[in-house]
N, CA and C of each residue as an Amber inpcrd file, in Angstrom:
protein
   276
 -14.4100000  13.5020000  -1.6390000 -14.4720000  12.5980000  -0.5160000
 -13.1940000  11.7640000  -0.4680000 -12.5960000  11.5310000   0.9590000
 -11.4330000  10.7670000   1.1970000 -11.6720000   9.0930000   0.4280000
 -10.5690000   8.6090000  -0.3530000 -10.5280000   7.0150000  -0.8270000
  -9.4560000   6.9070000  -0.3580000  -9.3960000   5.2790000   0.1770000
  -8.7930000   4.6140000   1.0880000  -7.6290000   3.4300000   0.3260000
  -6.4930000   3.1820000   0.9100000  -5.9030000   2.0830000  -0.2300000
  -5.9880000   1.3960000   0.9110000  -6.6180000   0.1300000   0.9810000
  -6.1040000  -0.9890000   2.4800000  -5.3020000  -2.2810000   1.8290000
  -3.9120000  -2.5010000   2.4270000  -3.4990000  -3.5940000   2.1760000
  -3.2860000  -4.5670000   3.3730000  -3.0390000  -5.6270000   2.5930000
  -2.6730000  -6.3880000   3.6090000  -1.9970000  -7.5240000   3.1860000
  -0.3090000  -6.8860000   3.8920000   1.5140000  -7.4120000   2.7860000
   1.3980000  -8.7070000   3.3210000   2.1980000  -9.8180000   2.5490000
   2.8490000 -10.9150000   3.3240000   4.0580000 -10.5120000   2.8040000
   5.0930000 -10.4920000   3.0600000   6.5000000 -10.0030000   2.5730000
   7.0480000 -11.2000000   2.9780000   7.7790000 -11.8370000   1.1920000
   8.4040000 -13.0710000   0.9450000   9.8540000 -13.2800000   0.5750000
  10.0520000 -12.0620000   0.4000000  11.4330000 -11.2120000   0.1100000
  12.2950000 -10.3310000   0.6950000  12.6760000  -9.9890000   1.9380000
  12.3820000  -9.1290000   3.6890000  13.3280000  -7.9590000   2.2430000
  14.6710000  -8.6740000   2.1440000  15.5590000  -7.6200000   1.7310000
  15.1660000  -6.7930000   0.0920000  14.4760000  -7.6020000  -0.8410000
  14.1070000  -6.5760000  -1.6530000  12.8540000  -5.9260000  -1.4770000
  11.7340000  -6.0040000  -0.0990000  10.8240000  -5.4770000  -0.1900000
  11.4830000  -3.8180000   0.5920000  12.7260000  -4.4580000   1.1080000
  12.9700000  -2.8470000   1.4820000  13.1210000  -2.1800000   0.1460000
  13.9160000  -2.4920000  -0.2500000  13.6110000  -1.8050000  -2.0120000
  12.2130000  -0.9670000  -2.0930000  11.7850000  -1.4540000  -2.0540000
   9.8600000  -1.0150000  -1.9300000   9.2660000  -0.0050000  -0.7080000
   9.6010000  -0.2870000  -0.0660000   9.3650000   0.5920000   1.0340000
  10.2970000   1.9210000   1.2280000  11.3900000   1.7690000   0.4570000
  12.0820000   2.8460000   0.5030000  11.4840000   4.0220000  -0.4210000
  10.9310000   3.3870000  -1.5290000  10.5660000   4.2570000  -3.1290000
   8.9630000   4.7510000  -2.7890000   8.5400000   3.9490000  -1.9490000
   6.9190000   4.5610000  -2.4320000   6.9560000   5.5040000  -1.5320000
   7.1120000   5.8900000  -0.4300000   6.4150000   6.9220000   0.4760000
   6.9030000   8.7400000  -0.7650000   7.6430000   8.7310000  -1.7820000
   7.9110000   9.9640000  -2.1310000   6.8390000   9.7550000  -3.2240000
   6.4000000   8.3620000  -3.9360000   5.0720000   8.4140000  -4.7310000
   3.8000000   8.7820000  -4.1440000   3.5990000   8.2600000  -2.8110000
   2.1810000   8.7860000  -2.4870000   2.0280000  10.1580000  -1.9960000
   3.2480000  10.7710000  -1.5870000   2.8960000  12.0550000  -1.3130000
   2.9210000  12.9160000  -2.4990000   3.6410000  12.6740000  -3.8160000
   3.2090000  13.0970000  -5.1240000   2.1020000  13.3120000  -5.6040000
   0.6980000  12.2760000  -4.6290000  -0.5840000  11.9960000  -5.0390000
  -1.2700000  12.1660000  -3.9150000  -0.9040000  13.3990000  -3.3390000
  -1.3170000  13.7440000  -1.8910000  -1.9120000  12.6860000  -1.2690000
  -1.0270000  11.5490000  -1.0440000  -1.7170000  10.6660000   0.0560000
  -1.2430000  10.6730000   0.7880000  -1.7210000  10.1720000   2.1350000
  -0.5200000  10.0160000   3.3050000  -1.1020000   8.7240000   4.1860000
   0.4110000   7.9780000   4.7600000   0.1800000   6.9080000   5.5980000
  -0.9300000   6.8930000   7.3350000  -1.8500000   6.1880000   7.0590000
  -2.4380000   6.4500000   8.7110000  -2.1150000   5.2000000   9.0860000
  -1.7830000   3.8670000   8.4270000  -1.0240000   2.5640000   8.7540000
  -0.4220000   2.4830000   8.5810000   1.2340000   1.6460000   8.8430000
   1.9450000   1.4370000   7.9710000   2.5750000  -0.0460000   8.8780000
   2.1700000  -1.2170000   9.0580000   2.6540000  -2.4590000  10.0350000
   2.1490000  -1.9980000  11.1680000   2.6600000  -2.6080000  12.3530000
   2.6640000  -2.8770000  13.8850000   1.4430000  -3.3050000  13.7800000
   1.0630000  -3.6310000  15.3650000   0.4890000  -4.3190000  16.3100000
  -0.8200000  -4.1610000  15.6280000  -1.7550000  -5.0250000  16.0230000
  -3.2770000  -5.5640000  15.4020000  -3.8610000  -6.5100000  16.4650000
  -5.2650000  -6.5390000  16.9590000  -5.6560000  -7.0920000  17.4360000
  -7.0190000  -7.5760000  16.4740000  -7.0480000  -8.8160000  16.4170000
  -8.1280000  -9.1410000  15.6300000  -9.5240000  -9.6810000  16.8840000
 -10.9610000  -8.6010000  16.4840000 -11.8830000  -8.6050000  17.3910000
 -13.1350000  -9.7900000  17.0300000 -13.4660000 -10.0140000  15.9470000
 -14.3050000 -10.9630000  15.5880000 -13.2440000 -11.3840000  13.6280000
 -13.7210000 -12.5990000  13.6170000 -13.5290000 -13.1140000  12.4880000
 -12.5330000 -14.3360000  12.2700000 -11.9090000 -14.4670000  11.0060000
 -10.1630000 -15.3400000  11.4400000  -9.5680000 -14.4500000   9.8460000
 -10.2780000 -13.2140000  10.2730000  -8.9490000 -12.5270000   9.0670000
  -7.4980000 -12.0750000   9.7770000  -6.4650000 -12.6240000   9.3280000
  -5.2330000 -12.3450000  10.1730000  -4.0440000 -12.3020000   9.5640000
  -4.4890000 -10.6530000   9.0900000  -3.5010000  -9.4460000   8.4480000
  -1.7270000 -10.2690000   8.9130000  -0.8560000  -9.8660000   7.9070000
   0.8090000 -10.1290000   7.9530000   0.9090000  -8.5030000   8.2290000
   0.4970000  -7.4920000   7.5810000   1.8400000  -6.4410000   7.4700000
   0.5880000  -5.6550000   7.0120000  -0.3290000  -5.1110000   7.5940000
  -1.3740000  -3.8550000   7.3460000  -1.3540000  -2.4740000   6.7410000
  -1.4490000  -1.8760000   5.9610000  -1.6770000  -0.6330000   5.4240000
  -2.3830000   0.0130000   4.8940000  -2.3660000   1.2150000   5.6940000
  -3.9970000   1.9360000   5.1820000  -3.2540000   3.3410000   4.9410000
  -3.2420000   3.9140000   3.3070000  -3.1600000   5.0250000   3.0370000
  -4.4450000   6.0770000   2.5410000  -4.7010000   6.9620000   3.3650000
  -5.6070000   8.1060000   2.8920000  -5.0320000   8.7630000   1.8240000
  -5.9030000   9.1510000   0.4010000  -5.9890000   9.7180000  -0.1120000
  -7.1750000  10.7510000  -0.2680000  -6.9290000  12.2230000  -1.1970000
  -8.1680000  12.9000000  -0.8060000  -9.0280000  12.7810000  -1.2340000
  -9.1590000  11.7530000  -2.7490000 -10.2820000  11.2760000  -3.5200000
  -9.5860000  10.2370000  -4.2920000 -10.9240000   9.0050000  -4.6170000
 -10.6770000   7.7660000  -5.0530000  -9.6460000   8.3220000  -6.7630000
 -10.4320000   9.2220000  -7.3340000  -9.3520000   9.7800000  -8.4790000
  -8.4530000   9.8260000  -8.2710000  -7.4280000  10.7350000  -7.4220000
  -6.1340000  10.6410000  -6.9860000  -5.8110000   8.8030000  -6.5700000
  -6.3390000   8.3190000  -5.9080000  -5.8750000   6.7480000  -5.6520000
  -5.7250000   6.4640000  -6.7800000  -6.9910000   6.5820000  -7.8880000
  -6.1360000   5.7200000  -8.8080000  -5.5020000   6.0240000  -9.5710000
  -5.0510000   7.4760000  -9.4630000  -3.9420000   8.1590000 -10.5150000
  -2.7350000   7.5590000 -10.0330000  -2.3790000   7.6110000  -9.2890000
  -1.1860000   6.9520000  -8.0780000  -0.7660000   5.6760000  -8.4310000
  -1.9140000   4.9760000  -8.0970000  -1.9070000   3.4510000  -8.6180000
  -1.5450000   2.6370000 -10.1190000  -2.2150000   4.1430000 -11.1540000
  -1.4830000   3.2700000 -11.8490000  -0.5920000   4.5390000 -12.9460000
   0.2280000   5.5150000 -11.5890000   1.1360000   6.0690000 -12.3700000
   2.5000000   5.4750000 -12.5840000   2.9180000   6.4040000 -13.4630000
   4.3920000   5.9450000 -14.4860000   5.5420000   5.9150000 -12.5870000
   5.3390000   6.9310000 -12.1220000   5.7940000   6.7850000 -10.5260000
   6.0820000   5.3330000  -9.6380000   4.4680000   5.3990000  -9.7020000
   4.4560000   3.9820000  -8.9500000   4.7280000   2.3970000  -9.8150000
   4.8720000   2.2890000 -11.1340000   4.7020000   0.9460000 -11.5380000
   6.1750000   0.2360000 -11.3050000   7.2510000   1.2100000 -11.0300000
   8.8290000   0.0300000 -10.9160000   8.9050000   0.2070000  -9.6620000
   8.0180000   0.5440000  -8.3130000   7.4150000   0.1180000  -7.0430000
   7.0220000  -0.8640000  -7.0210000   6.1940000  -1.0760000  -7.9050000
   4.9600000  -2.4080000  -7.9110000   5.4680000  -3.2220000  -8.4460000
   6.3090000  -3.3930000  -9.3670000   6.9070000  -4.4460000  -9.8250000
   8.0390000  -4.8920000  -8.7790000   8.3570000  -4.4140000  -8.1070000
   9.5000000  -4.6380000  -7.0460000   8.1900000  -5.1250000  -5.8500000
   7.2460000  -4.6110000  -5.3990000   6.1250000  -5.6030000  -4.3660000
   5.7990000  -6.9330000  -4.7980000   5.4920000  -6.9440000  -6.3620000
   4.8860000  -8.1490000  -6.9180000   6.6020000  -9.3100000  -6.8310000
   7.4830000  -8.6200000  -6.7270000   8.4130000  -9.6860000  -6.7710000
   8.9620000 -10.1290000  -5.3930000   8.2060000  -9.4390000  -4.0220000
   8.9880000  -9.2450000  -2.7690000   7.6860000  -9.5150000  -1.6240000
   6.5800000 -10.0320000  -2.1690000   5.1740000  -9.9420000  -1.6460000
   4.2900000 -10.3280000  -2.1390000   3.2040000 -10.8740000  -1.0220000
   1.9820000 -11.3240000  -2.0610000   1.2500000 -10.3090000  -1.2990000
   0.5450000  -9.9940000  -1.7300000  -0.9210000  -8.3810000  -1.4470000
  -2.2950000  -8.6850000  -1.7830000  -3.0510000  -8.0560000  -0.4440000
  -4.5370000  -8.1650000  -0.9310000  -4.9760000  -6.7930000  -0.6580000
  -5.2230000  -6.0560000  -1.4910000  -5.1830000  -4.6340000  -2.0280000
  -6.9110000  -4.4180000  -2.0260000  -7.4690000  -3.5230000  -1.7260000
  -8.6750000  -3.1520000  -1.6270000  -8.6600000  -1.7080000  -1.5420000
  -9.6530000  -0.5240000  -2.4790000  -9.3860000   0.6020000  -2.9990000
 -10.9770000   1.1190000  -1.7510000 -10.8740000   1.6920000  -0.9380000
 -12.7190000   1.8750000  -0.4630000 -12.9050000   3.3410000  -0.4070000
C-alpha cells in the first residue's frame, strides 16, 4: 500500500535550502518515491492551518518511506533542511 511523506517547510535560509532542494529529488527516486507536491498555491477550506511551503511525496510503501528517511542518502539532506528550515513532517 502507497505511504505518504506530508510536509509542511518554513524555509529560514532561502539560499542554503537550495542546497536541499537540489540533493533530494535523486534520493527519493532511489526509494521509488515521487513528488505529487512540491510548493505553489493552497487554498485553505476550513481550519487556521496555514502551510509555508507544502509537500507531499508518494511512496510505494510506508517501508520504503522509511528506508529513505533514514538512509545514509538522505541524512547530509537533512542536516542541510534542519539548518535552512523548520518542518512539520508527518509519515501517513
Amino acid at each position: 500500500m502507497a505511504a505518504y511523506l506530508i510536509a509542511d517547510v518554513k524555509i529560514t535560509d532561502p539560499e542554503k535550502f537550495k542546497d536541499y532542494g537540489s540533493l533530494v529529488p535523486e534520493t527519493v527516486e532511489k526509494y521509488e518515491g515521487k513528488y505529487l507536491i512540491r510548493g505553489g498555491d493552497y487554498g485553505v477550506m476550513e481550519g487556521n492551518w496555514n502551510p509555508q511551503r507544502l509537500v507531499v511525496i508518494e511512496f510505494k510503501s510506508m517501508e520504503l518511506l522509511k528506508e529513505w528517511y533514514h538512509s545514509e542518502a538522505y541524512s547530509g539532506p537533512m542536516s542541510i533542511r534542519h539548518l535552512s528550515a523548520d518542518t512539520n513532517l508527518l509519515f501517513v
